[in-house]
XYZ file of C-alpha atoms in Angstrom:
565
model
C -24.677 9.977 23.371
C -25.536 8.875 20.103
C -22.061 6.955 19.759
C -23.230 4.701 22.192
C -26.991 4.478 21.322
C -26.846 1.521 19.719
C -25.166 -0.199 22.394
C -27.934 0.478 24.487
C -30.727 -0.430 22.029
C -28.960 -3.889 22.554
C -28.976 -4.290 25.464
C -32.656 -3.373 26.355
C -34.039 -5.642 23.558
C -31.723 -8.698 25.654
C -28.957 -9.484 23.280
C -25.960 -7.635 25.252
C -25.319 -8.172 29.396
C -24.219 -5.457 31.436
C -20.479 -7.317 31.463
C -20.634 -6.983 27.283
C -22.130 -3.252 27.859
C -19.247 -2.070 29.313
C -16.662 -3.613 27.697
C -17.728 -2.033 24.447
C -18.211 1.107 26.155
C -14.571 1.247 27.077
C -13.668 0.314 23.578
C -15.908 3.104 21.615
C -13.965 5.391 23.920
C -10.400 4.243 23.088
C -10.722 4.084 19.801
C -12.412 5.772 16.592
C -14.587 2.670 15.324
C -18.453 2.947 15.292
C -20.557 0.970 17.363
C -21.151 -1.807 14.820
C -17.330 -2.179 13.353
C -16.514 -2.611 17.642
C -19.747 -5.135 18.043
C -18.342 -7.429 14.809
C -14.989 -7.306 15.818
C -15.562 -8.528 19.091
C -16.884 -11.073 17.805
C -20.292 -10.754 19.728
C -22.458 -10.842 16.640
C -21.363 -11.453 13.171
C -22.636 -8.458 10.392
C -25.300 -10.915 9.144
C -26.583 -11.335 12.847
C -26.434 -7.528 13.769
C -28.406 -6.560 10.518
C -31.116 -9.708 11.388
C -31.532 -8.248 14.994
C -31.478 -4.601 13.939
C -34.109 -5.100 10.776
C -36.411 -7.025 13.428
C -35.760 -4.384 16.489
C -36.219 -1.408 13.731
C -39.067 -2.818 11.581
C -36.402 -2.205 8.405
C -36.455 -4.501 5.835
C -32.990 -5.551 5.059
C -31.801 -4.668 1.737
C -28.351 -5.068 -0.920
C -26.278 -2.254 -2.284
C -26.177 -4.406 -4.898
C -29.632 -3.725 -6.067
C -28.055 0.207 -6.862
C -26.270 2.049 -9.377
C -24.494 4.017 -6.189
C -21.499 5.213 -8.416
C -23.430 7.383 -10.397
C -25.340 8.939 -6.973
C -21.891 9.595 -5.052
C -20.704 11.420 -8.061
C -23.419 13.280 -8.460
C -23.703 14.959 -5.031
C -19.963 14.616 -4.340
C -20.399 13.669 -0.823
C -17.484 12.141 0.013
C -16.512 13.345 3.731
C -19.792 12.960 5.107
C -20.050 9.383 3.791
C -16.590 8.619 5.340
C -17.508 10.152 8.489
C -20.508 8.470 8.997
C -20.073 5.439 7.614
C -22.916 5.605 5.604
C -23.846 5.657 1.574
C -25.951 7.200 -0.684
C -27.247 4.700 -3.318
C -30.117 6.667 -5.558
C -31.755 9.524 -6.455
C -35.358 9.848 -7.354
C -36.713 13.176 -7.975
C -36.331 14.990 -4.443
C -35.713 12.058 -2.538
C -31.953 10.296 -1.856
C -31.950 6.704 -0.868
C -28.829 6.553 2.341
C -27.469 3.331 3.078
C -27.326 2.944 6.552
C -26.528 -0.149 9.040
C -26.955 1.490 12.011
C -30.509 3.017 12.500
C -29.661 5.032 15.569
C -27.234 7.482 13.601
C -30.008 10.327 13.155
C -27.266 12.675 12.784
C -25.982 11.094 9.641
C -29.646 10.825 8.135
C -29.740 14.967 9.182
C -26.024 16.401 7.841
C -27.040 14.756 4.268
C -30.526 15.992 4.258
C -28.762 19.385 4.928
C -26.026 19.383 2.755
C -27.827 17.925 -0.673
C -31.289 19.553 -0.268
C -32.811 16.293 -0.601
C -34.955 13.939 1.718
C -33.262 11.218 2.984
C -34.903 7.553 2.025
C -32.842 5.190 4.578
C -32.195 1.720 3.915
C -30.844 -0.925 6.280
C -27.830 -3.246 4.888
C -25.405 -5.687 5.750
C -22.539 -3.455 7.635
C -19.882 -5.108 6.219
C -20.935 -4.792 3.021
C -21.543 -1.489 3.344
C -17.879 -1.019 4.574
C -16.914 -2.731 2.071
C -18.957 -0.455 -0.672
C -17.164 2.618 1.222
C -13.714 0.838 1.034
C -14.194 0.282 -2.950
C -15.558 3.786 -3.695
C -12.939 5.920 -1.275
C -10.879 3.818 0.297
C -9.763 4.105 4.042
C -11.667 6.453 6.389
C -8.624 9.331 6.531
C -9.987 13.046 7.075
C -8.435 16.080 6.342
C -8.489 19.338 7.599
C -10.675 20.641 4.537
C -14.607 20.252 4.442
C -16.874 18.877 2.766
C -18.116 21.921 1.276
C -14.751 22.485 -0.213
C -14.745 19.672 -2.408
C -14.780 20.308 -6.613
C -15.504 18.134 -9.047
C -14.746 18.236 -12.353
C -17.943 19.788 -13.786
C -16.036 22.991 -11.976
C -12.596 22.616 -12.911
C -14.009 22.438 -16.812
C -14.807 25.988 -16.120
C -11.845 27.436 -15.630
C -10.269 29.551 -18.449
C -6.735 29.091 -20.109
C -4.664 31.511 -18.014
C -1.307 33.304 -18.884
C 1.507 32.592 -17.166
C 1.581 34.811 -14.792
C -2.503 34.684 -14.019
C -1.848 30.627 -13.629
C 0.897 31.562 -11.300
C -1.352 33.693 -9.087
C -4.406 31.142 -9.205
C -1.622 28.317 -7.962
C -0.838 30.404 -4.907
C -4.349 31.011 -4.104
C -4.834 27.676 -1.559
C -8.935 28.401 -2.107
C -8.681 28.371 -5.963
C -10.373 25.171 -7.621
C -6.998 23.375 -8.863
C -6.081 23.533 -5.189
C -8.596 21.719 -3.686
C -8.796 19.354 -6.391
C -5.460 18.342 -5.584
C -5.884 18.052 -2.335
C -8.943 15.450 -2.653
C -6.600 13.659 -5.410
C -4.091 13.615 -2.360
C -6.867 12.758 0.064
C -8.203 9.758 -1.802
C -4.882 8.222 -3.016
C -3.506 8.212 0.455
C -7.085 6.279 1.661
C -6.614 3.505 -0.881
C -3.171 3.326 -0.197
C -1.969 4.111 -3.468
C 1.928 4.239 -3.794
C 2.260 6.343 -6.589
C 0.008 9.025 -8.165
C 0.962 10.166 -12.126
C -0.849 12.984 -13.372
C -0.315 13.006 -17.305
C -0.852 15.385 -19.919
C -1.585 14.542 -23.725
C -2.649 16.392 -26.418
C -6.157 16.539 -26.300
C -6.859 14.877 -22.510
C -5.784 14.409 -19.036
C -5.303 11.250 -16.551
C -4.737 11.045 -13.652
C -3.731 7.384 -12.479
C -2.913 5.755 -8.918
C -0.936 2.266 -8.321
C -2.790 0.243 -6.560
C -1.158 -2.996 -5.023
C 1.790 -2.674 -8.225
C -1.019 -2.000 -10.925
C -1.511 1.658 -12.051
C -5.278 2.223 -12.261
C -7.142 5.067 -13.272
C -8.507 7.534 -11.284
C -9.778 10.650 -12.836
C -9.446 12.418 -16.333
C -10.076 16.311 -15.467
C -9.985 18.639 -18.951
C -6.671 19.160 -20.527
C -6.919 23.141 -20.482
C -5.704 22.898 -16.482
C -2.965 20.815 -17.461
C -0.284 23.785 -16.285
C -2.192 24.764 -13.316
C -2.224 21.246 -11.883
C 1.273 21.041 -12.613
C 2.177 24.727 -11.384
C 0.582 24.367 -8.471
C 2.212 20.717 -7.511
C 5.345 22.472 -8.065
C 4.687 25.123 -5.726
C 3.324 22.761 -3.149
C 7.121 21.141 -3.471
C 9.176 23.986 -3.192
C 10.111 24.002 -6.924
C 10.786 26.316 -9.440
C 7.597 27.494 -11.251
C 8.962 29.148 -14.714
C 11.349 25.917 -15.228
C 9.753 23.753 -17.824
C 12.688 22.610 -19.687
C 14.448 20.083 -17.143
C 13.548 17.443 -14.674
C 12.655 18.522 -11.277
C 13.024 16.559 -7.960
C 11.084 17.996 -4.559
C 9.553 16.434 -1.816
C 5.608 17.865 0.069
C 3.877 16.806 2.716
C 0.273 16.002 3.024
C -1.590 16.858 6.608
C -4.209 15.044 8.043
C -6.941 15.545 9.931
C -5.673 13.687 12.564
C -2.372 15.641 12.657
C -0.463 13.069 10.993
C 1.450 13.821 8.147
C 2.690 11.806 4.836
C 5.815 12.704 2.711
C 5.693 12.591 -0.913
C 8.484 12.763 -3.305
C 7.530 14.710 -6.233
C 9.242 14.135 -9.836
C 8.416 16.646 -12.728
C 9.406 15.705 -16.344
C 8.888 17.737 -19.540
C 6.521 15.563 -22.095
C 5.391 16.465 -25.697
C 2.318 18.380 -23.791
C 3.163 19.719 -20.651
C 4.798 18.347 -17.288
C 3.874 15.096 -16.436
C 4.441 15.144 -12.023
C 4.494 11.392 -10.363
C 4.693 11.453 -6.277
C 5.653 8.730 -4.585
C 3.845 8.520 -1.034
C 6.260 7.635 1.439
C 3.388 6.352 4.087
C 5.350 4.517 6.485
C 2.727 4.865 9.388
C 0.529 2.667 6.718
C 2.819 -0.233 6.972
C 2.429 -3.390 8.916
C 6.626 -4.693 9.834
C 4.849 -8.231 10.798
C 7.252 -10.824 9.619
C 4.223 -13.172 10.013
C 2.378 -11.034 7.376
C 4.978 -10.706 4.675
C 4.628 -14.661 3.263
C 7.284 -16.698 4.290
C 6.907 -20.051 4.960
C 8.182 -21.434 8.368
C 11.704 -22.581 7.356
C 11.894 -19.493 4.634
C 10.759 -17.086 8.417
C 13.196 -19.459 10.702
C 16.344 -18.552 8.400
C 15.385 -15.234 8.063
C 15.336 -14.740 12.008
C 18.450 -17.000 12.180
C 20.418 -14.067 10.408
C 18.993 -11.408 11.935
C 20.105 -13.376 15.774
C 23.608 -13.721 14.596
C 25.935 -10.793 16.327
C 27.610 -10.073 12.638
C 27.497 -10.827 9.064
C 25.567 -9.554 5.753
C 22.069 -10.026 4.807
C 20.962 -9.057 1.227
C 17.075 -8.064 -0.295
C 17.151 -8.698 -3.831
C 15.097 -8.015 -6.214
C 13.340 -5.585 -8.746
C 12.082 -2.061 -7.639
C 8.535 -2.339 -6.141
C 9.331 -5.677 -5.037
C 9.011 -4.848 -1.097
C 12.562 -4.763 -0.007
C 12.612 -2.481 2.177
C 9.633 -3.080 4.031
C 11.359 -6.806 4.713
C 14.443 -4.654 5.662
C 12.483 -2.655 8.207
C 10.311 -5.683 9.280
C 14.143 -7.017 10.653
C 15.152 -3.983 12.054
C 11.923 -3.889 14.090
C 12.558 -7.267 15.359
C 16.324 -6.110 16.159
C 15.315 -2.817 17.752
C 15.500 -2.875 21.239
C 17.506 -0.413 23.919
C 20.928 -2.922 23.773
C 21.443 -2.355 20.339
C 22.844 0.780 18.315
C 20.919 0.741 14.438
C 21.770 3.160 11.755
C 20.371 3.487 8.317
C 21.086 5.105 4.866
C 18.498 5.314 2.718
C 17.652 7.558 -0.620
C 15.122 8.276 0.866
C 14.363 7.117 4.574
C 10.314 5.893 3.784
C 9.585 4.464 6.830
C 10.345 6.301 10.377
C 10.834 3.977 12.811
C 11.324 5.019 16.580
C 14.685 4.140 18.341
C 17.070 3.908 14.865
C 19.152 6.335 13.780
C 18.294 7.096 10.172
C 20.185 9.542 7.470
C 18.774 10.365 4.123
C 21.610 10.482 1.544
C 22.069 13.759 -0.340
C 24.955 13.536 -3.472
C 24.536 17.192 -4.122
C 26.338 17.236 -0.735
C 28.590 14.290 -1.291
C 26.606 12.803 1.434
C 26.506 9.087 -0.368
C 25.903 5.454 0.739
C 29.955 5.111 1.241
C 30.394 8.390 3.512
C 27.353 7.423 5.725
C 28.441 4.109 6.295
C 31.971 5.165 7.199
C 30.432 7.692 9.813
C 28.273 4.882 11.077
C 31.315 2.761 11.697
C 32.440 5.305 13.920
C 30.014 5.853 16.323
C 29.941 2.345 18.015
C 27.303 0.730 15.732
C 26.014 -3.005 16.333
C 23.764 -2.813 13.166
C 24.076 -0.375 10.174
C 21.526 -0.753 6.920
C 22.672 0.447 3.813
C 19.410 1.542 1.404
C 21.583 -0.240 -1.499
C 24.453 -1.160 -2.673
C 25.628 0.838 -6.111
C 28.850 0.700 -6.383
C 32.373 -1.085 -5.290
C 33.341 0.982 -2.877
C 30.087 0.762 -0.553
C 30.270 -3.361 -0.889
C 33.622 -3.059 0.289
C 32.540 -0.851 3.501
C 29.586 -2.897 4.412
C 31.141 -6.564 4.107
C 34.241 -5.277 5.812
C 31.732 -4.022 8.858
C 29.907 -7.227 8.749
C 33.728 -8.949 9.307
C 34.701 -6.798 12.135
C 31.542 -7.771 14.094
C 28.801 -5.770 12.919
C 25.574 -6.474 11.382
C 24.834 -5.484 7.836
C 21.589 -5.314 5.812
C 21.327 -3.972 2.089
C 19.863 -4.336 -1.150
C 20.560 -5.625 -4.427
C 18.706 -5.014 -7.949
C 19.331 -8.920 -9.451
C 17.095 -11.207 -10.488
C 17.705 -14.508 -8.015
C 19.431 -14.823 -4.525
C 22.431 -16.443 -6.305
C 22.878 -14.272 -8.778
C 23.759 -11.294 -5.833
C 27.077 -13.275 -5.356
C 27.843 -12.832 -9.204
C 26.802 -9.549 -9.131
C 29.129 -8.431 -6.128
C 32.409 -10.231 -7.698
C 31.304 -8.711 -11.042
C 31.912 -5.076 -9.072
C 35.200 -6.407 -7.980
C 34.625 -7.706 -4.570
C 37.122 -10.563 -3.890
C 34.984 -14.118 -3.494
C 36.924 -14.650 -0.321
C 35.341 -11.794 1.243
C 31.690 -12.309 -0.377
C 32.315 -16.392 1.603
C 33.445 -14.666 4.594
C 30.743 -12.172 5.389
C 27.314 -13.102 3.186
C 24.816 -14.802 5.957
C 21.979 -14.846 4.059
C 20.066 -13.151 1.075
C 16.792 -13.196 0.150
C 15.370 -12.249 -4.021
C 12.133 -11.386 -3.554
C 9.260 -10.180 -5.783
C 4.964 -9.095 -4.824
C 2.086 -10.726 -6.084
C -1.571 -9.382 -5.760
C -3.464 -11.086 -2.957
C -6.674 -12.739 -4.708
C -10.020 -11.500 -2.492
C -11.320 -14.067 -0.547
C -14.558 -13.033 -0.598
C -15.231 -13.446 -4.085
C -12.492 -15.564 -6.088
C -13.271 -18.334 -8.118
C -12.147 -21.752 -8.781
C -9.579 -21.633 -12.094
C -10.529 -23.879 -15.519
C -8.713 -27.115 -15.267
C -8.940 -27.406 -18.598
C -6.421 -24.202 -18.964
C -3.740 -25.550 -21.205
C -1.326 -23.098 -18.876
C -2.398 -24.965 -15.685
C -1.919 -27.862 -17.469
C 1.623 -27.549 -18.400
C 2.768 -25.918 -15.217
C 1.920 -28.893 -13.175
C 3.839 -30.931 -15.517
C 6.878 -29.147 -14.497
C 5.817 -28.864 -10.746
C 4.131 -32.359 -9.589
C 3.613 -30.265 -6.190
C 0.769 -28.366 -7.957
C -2.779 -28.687 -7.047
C -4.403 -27.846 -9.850
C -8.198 -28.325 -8.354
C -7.053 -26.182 -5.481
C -5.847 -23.121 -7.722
C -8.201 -20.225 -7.856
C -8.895 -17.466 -10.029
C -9.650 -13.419 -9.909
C -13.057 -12.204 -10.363
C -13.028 -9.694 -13.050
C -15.546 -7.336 -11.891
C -14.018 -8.041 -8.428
C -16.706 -7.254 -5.474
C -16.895 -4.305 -2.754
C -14.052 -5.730 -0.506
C -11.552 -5.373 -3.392
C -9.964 -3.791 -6.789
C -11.198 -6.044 -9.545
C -10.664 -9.400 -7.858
C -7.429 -8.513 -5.729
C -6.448 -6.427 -2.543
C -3.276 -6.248 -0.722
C -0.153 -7.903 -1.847
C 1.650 -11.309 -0.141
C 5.730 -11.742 -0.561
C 7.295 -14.397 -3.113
C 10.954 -15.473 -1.281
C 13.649 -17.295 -2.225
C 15.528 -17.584 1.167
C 19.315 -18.745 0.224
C 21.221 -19.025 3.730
C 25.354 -19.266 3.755
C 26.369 -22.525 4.602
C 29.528 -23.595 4.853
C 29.252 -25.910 1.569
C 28.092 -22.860 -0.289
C 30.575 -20.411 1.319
C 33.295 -22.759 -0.092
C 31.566 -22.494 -3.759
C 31.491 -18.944 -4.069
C 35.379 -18.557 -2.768
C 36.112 -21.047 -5.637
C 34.203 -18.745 -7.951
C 31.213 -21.437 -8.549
C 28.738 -20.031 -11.308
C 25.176 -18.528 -9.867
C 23.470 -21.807 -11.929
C 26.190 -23.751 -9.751
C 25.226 -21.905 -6.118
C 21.360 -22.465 -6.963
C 21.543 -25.659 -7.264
C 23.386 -26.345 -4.507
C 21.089 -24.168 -2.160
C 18.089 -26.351 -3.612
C 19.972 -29.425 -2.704
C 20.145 -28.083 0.435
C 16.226 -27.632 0.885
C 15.883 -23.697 -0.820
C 12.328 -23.318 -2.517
C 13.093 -21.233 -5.458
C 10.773 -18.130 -6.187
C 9.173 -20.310 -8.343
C 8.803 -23.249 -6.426
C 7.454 -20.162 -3.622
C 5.105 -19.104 -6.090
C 3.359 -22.839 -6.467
C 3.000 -22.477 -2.774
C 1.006 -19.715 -2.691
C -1.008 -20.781 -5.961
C -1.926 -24.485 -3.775
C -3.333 -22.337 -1.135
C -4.953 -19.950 -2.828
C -3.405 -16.906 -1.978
C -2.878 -15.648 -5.479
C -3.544 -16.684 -9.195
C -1.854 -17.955 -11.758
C -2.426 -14.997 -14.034
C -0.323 -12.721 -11.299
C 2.274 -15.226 -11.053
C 2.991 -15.286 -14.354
C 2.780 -11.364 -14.262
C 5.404 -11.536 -11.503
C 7.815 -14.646 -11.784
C 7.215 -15.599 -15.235
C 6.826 -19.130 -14.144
């Protein structure tokens, strides 16, 4: 079995025991990782020791993907399933002959489907595996399959081909799921969802295209197929959502789906508007099997976490997310309902729309076409014996009023806000009429929140001291290391997108004491309330934001991006 061959190569050349031989056995067969990823992660060999042992067992010198323009070679022969399924990369062509990254010398089969499928012979080279992962990871993203082949990919050498059609030609090639523009879509689709884009914007202009994802809250770009297929991107994106095809004048909303080889499926929400050159179409992927609801993973500090989990272990009340849109509130909504979710308790949500499906809670997308708002689902929820009901947001005076009268008569209520610090919530609330003595009654907690990129650890660098930016800041904040602040690689490395991957929380974690529940029911400024929550030991976002810059978690170019400190 050639999932297991190396394995066994191991253990005849004496570096694995019988007891290790089995054990990672078991684990090739419960889960989809190849032999090397399980050997590394078991910590039996790190990826510098497996590629020693397998250059000296193999007789392969060990070489760098650095040393190779791979880029240009992937796009060329437009590979990209078999390298994800095999783990393995091509890196040059010469003539007849393609140079195949490889860091495990047993997979023949790899070395044979890409001598097959490109014509060429197949040059292997041995390389670190985790680099080579971490090559893949840069160039494609996550290894997700889908139901198409390889042979069905199309690049854009074949969508320039493609004539202008009339309407109702573009129509029929948009229906056709084997026409070019189809599958193109589909690998657009394909790779967003691996590098866990959140939002994909395809954009026409006048004499181009663009297609861009967000990556980690920065929109990046992708592709930038000819401008003649402008409609019949957008026409068929349209059909895919169930919208109408001949409407070009107004804003559309739809939703799609997008199924995986593995069976899984991700929603989309789909927004058409009409630009000076055609539709521009953004999705949104609503990925919620992608998310980790980890509280330890989200960046909180340990008294920021401990107040958090206070709330959430209190039998009634109101917690508030604040913060801009983007800024991960509802993830550290859902990251509190999966620590409240167990059999005793009754949860119900309303959210516009529900992103993340979560097993055991009762959750109802809002639809105002059929007056089914915030308001009406929360007074349902109240009566069908609820012990904790989350509301997606609160818009208007009349849903306030619901949840914080809920959260008096002994129920647990989470929502969101759109202000800029966890004081100014309370101003925000009485500013919508809600009477301070109800805000000092009900508010537990709230939390303003914003998401800074995660600097790579493999390849940041230390920041100039002699930044006059640095300098300044730590005038303001004596906590500030400044030799211990690092900075983003540009040109970033293959574990990352130009210096940064992933994204860590900012918090300001206000809880409602008693001193502070008597300064908002004497209508106390939200200046007045901040100060009075730092007195009582709050780290501002700002103050937050130093925190991660001292341990190196982020830069102070993204803090600035995000705090404006």
């Amino acid at each position: 079995m050639a999932n297991s061959l190396l394995i066994s190569v191991l253990v005849r050349n004496g570096l694995l025991t019988d007891c290790q031989e089995s054990m990672l056995l078991t684990q090739l067969n419960e889960t989809s990782l190849s032999p090397a990823s399980v050997l590394i992660n078991e910590k039996i060999f790190s990826s510098a020791e497996l590629s020693e042992h397998l250059s000296r067992i193999f007789s392969l010198p060990l070489d760098s993907i650095n040393h190779y323009q791979y880029v240009e070679a992937n796009h060329q022969i437009n590979c990209r399933e078999l390298t994800l399924s095999h783990g393995v990369l091509p890196l040059e062509i010469n003539a007849n002959l393609l140079t195949l990254a490889i860091s495990d010398p047993t997979n023949l089969e790899a070395q044979d489907d890409f001598r097959f499928a490109t014509g060429y012979q197949i040059k292997p080279v041995l390389v670190d595996h985790q680099q080579l992962t971490g090559a893949i990871r840069k160039l494609y993203g996550k290894h997700i399959s889908s139901n198409q082949s390889d042979s069905q990919s199309v690049s854009d050498d074949d969508l320039a081909s493609l004539a202008v059609l009339d309407d109702n030609e573009e129509s029929d090639a948009a229906l056709n799921d084997d026409a070019p523009v189809s599958r193109y879509i589909q690998q657009v689709l394909l790779d967003a969802v691996r590098k866990q884009a959140s939002d994909i914007h395809f954009e026409p202009f006048e004499h181009s295209y663009q297609i861009r994802f967000r990556l980690d809250g920065i929109l990046q770009l992708h592709s930038s197929p000819p401008a003649g297929i402008s409609r019949r991107l957008s026409t068929r994106l349209k059909i895919l959502s169930k919208l109408n095809i001949a409407e070009r004048r107004i804003p559309l909303d739809g939703r799609m789906k997008l199924t995986l080889g593995d069976g899984r499926s991700i929603d989309m929400r789909v927004s058409t508007l009409p630009t000076l050159f055609g539709e521009k179409v953004v999705l949104r992927i609503l990925d919620g099997g992608s998310v980790a609801l980890d509280i330890d993973a989200l960046g909180y500090n340990e008294q920021q976490k401990r107040d958090y989990l206070t709330a959430l272990d209190r039998p009634q009340g109101m917690i508030l997310m604040t913060g801009p849109t983007g800024s991960g509130k509802t993830v550290s909504l859902y990251t509190g309902l999966k620590y409240l979710n167990t059999p005793e308790r009754n949860i119900s949500t309303a959210e516009d729309p529900v992103e993340i499906n979560l097993p055991g809670i009762n959750q109802v997308s809002v639809n105002n076409d059929i007056s089914l708002s915030f308001a009406t689902a929360l007074r349902a929820f109240l009566r069908q014996d609820p012990d904790v009901v989350m509301v997606g947001e609160i818009r208007d005076l009349e849903t306030a009023e619901i949840g914080i009268k809920a959260s008096q008569t002994g129920h647990l209520v989470l929502s969101t806000l759109h202000t800029n610090s966890a004081a100014e919530s309370i101003t925000r609330l009485a500013n919508m009429g809600v009477a301070t003595y109800n805000l000092a009654s009900s508010l537990s907690l709230i939390i303003a929140q914003r998401l800074a990129r995660r600097l790579c650890q493999h390849c940041k660098m230390p920041h100039d001291n002699d930044d006059h930016r640095l300098l300044s800041l730590a005038q303001h904040y004596p906590s500030l290391k400044a030799d211990q602040v690092f900075d983003a690689r540009p040109e970033g490395c293959d574990h990352c997108n130009h210096g940064y991957i992933g994204r860590v929380g900012i918090y300001e974690v206000m809880p409602i004491t008693r001193q502070i529940a008597e300064a908002i029911g004497r209508g106390a400024s939200s200046s007045e309330l901040e100060n009075l929550a730092v007195e009582n030991g709050m780290s501002t976002l700002q103050t937050s934001g130093i925190e991660k810059l001292n341990t190196g978690v982020t830069s102070l170019r993204e803090l600035q991006r995000v705090i404006s400190i």
